[in-house]
mmCIF file with all atom_site columns, C-alpha atoms in Angstrom:
data_model
loop_
_atom_site.group_PDB
_atom_site.id
_atom_site.type_symbol
_atom_site.label_atom_id
_atom_site.label_alt_id
_atom_site.label_comp_id
_atom_site.label_asym_id
_atom_site.label_entity_id
_atom_site.label_seq_id
_atom_site.pdbx_PDB_ins_code
_atom_site.Cartn_x
_atom_site.Cartn_y
_atom_site.Cartn_z
_atom_site.occupancy
_atom_site.B_iso_or_equiv
_atom_site.pdbx_formal_charge
_atom_site.auth_seq_id
_atom_site.auth_comp_id
_atom_site.auth_asym_id
_atom_site.auth_atom_id
_atom_site.pdbx_PDB_model_num
ATOM 1  C CA . MET A 1 1  ? -12.322 -4.798  4.586   1.00 96.00 ? 1246 MET A CA 1
ATOM 2  C CA . LEU A 1 2  ? -8.682  -5.435  3.285   1.00 98.00 ? 1247 LEU A CA 1
ATOM 3  C CA . HIS A 1 3  ? -5.885  -5.407  5.806   1.00 98.00 ? 1248 HIS A CA 1
ATOM 4  C CA . PHE A 1 4  ? -3.128  -3.296  4.914   1.00 98.00 ? 1249 PHE A CA 1
ATOM 5  C CA . GLU A 1 5  ? 0.376   -2.600  6.394   1.00 98.00 ? 1250 GLU A CA 1
ATOM 6  C CA . LEU A 1 6  ? 2.903   -0.306  5.482   1.00 98.00 ? 1251 LEU A CA 1
ATOM 7  C CA . VAL A 1 7  ? 6.442   -0.894  6.608   1.00 98.00 ? 1252 VAL A CA 1
ATOM 8  C CA . THR A 1 8  ? 10.090  0.488   6.487   1.00 97.00 ? 1253 THR A CA 1
ATOM 9  C CA . PRO A 1 9  ? 13.131  -1.016  7.534   1.00 96.00 ? 1254 PRO A CA 1
ATOM 10 C CA . ALA A 1 10 ? 12.995  1.176   10.579  1.00 96.00 ? 1255 ALA A CA 1
ATOM 11 C CA . LYS A 1 11 ? 9.272   0.668   11.729  1.00 96.00 ? 1256 LYS A CA 1
ATOM 12 C CA . LEU A 1 12 ? 5.685   -0.061  11.090  1.00 98.00 ? 1257 LEU A CA 1
ATOM 13 C CA . VAL A 1 13 ? 4.528   3.036   9.601   1.00 97.00 ? 1258 VAL A CA 1
ATOM 14 C CA . ARG A 1 14 ? 0.682   1.721   9.256   1.00 97.00 ? 1259 ARG A CA 1
ATOM 15 C CA . SER A 1 15 ? -1.467  -1.072  10.141  1.00 98.00 ? 1260 SER A CA 1
ATOM 16 C CA . GLU A 1 16 ? -5.320  -0.786  9.594   1.00 98.00 ? 1261 GLU A CA 1
ATOM 17 C CA . ASP A 1 17 ? -8.290  -2.243  7.687   1.00 98.00 ? 1262 ASP A CA 1
ATOM 18 C CA . VAL A 1 18 ? -9.245  -0.415  4.967   1.00 98.00 ? 1263 VAL A CA 1
ATOM 19 C CA . TYR A 1 19 ? -11.579 -0.500  1.790   1.00 98.00 ? 1264 TYR A CA 1
ATOM 20 C CA . MET A 1 20 ? -9.060  -0.316  -0.991  1.00 98.00 ? 1265 MET A CA 1
ATOM 21 C CA . VAL A 1 21 ? -5.219  0.821   -1.392  1.00 98.00 ? 1266 VAL A CA 1
ATOM 22 C CA . VAL A 1 22 ? -3.761  2.119   -4.919  1.00 98.00 ? 1267 VAL A CA 1
ATOM 23 C CA . VAL A 1 23 ? 0.117   1.493   -4.877  1.00 98.00 ? 1268 VAL A CA 1
ATOM 24 C CA . PRO A 1 24 ? 2.466   3.013   -7.645  1.00 98.00 ? 1269 PRO A CA 1
ATOM 25 C CA . GLY A 1 25 ? 3.881   -0.558  -9.066  1.00 97.00 ? 1270 GLY A CA 1
ATOM 26 C CA . ALA A 1 26 ? 6.965   -0.466  -11.385 1.00 95.00 ? 1271 ALA A CA 1
ATOM 27 C CA . GLU A 1 27 ? 4.642   -1.450  -14.359 1.00 94.00 ? 1272 GLU A CA 1
ATOM 28 C CA . GLY A 1 28 ? 1.675   0.853   -13.439 1.00 97.00 ? 1273 GLY A CA 1
ATOM 29 C CA . ASP A 1 29 ? -0.584  1.865   -10.461 1.00 98.00 ? 1274 ASP A CA 1
ATOM 30 C CA . PHE A 1 30 ? -2.718  -1.300  -9.349  1.00 98.00 ? 1275 PHE A CA 1
ATOM 31 C CA . GLY A 1 31 ? -5.607  -1.114  -6.806  1.00 98.00 ? 1276 GLY A CA 1
ATOM 32 C CA . VAL A 1 32 ? -5.980  -3.976  -3.936  1.00 98.00 ? 1277 VAL A CA 1
ATOM 33 C CA . LEU A 1 33 ? -9.326  -4.827  -2.699  1.00 98.00 ? 1278 LEU A CA 1
ATOM 34 C CA . GLU A 1 34 ? -10.319 -7.383  -0.012  1.00 97.00 ? 1279 GLU A CA 1
ATOM 35 C CA . GLY A 1 35 ? -9.946  -10.980 -2.003  1.00 96.00 ? 1280 GLY A CA 1
ATOM 36 C CA . HIS A 1 36 ? -7.368  -9.779  -4.658  1.00 96.00 ? 1281 HIS A CA 1
ATOM 37 C CA . ALA A 1 37 ? -5.418  -12.692 -6.109  1.00 96.00 ? 1282 ALA A CA 1
ATOM 38 C CA . PRO A 1 38 ? -1.794  -13.089 -4.799  1.00 97.00 ? 1283 PRO A CA 1
ATOM 39 C CA . LEU A 1 39 ? 0.756   -10.580 -6.337  1.00 96.00 ? 1284 LEU A CA 1
ATOM 40 C CA . MET A 1 40 ? 4.213   -9.454  -5.787  1.00 97.00 ? 1285 MET A CA 1
ATOM 41 C CA . SER A 1 41 ? 5.637   -5.970  -7.372  1.00 97.00 ? 1286 SER A CA 1
ATOM 42 C CA . THR A 1 42 ? 8.279   -3.660  -7.124  1.00 98.00 ? 1287 THR A CA 1
ATOM 43 C CA . VAL A 1 43 ? 7.290   -0.226  -5.920  1.00 98.00 ? 1288 VAL A CA 1
ATOM 44 C CA . ARG A 1 44 ? 8.293   2.785   -7.751  1.00 98.00 ? 1289 ARG A CA 1
ATOM 45 C CA . ASP A 1 45 ? 8.670   6.452   -6.138  1.00 98.00 ? 1290 ASP A CA 1
ATOM 46 C CA . GLY A 1 46 ? 5.058   7.691   -5.836  1.00 98.00 ? 1291 GLY A CA 1
ATOM 47 C CA . ALA A 1 47 ? 1.991   7.961   -3.776  1.00 98.00 ? 1292 ALA A CA 1
ATOM 48 C CA . VAL A 1 48 ? 0.269   5.212   -1.985  1.00 98.00 ? 1293 VAL A CA 1
ATOM 49 C CA . LYS A 1 49 ? -3.386  5.942   -2.000  1.00 98.00 ? 1294 LYS A CA 1
ATOM 50 C CA . ILE A 1 50 ? -5.622  4.699   0.807   1.00 98.00 ? 1295 ILE A CA 1
ATOM 51 C CA . TYR A 1 51 ? -9.467  4.494   0.540   1.00 98.00 ? 1296 TYR A CA 1
ATOM 52 C CA . ALA A 1 52 ? -10.698 4.123   4.103   1.00 97.00 ? 1297 ALA A CA 1
ATOM 53 C CA . THR A 1 53 ? -14.149 3.487   2.679   1.00 97.00 ? 1298 THR A CA 1
ATOM 54 C CA . ASP A 1 54 ? -15.816 3.116   -0.756  1.00 96.00 ? 1299 ASP A CA 1
ATOM 55 C CA . GLY A 1 55 ? -16.061 6.610   -2.381  1.00 94.00 ? 1300 GLY A CA 1
ATOM 56 C CA . ALA A 1 56 ? -13.865 8.236   0.358   1.00 96.00 ? 1301 ALA A CA 1
ATOM 57 C CA . THR A 1 57 ? -11.178 10.745  -0.756  1.00 98.00 ? 1302 THR A CA 1
ATOM 58 C CA . PRO A 1 58 ? -7.951  8.951   -0.618  1.00 98.00 ? 1303 PRO A CA 1
ATOM 59 C CA . GLU A 1 59 ? -5.105  9.722   1.769   1.00 97.00 ? 1304 GLU A CA 1
ATOM 60 C CA . GLU A 1 60 ? -1.894  9.898   0.091   1.00 98.00 ? 1305 GLU A CA 1
ATOM 61 C CA . VAL A 1 61 ? 1.334   8.582   1.686   1.00 98.00 ? 1306 VAL A CA 1
ATOM 62 C CA . GLN A 1 62 ? 4.555   9.264   -0.368  1.00 98.00 ? 1307 GLN A CA 1
ATOM 63 C CA . VAL A 1 63 ? 6.941   6.329   -0.640  1.00 98.00 ? 1308 VAL A CA 1
ATOM 64 C CA . ARG A 1 64 ? 10.267  5.737   -2.373  1.00 97.00 ? 1309 ARG A CA 1
ATOM 65 C CA . GLY A 1 65 ? 11.045  2.135   -3.726  1.00 97.00 ? 1310 GLY A CA 1
ATOM 66 C CA . GLY A 1 66 ? 10.477  -1.212  -2.223  1.00 98.00 ? 1311 GLY A CA 1
ATOM 67 C CA . PHE A 1 67 ? 7.936   -4.177  -2.672  1.00 98.00 ? 1312 PHE A CA 1
ATOM 68 C CA . ALA A 1 68 ? 4.278   -4.583  -2.595  1.00 98.00 ? 1313 ALA A CA 1
ATOM 69 C CA . GLU A 1 69 ? 2.885   -8.405  -1.615  1.00 98.00 ? 1314 GLU A CA 1
ATOM 70 C CA . VAL A 1 70 ? -0.670  -9.318  -1.675  1.00 98.00 ? 1315 VAL A CA 1
ATOM 71 C CA . GLY A 1 71 ? -1.357  -12.543 0.097   1.00 97.00 ? 1316 GLY A CA 1
ATOM 72 C CA . GLU A 1 72 ? -3.999  -14.076 2.500   1.00 93.00 ? 1317 GLU A CA 1
ATOM 73 C CA . ASN A 1 73 ? -3.180  -11.503 5.230   1.00 94.00 ? 1318 ASN A CA 1
ATOM 74 C CA . GLY A 1 74 ? -3.893  -8.742  2.758   1.00 98.00 ? 1319 GLY A CA 1
ATOM 75 C CA . LEU A 1 75 ? -1.464  -6.123  1.413   1.00 98.00 ? 1320 LEU A CA 1
ATOM 76 C CA . THR A 1 76 ? 1.933   -5.194  2.759   1.00 98.00 ? 1321 THR A CA 1
ATOM 77 C CA . VAL A 1 77 ? 3.984   -2.530  1.224   1.00 98.00 ? 1322 VAL A CA 1
ATOM 78 C CA . LEU A 1 78 ? 7.727   -2.855  2.105   1.00 98.00 ? 1323 LEU A CA 1
ATOM 79 C CA . ALA A 1 79 ? 8.992   0.586   1.464   1.00 98.00 ? 1324 ALA A CA 1
ATOM 80 C CA . GLU A 1 80 ? 12.768  1.644   1.325   1.00 98.00 ? 1325 GLU A CA 1
ATOM 81 C CA . HIS A 1 81 ? 11.605  4.921   2.558   1.00 97.00 ? 1326 HIS A CA 1
ATOM 82 C CA . VAL A 1 82 ? 8.119   6.801   3.617   1.00 97.00 ? 1327 VAL A CA 1
ATOM 83 C CA . GLU A 1 83 ? 8.135   10.802  3.459   1.00 93.00 ? 1328 GLU A CA 1
ATOM 84 C CA . ASP A 1 84 ? 6.892   12.165  6.866   1.00 77.00 ? 1329 ASP A CA 1
#
């Protein structure tokens, strides 16, 4: 499983283990699975798609701006704003 955290300047929005997350990167959407190579990307306005399991219908969370980082601890999306 991939550890995923979604954070805004105000709070930790999500912290969970998931199958895959698709991030709206500045240069296009990219999917992150467990074991992904380290990566840093800016995030454009759009939907972060969270897949709890393989083949699951994704949950979408609207974000505005920010950064995404893939590292040893999984994926962290630092969003400027998350839609409620």
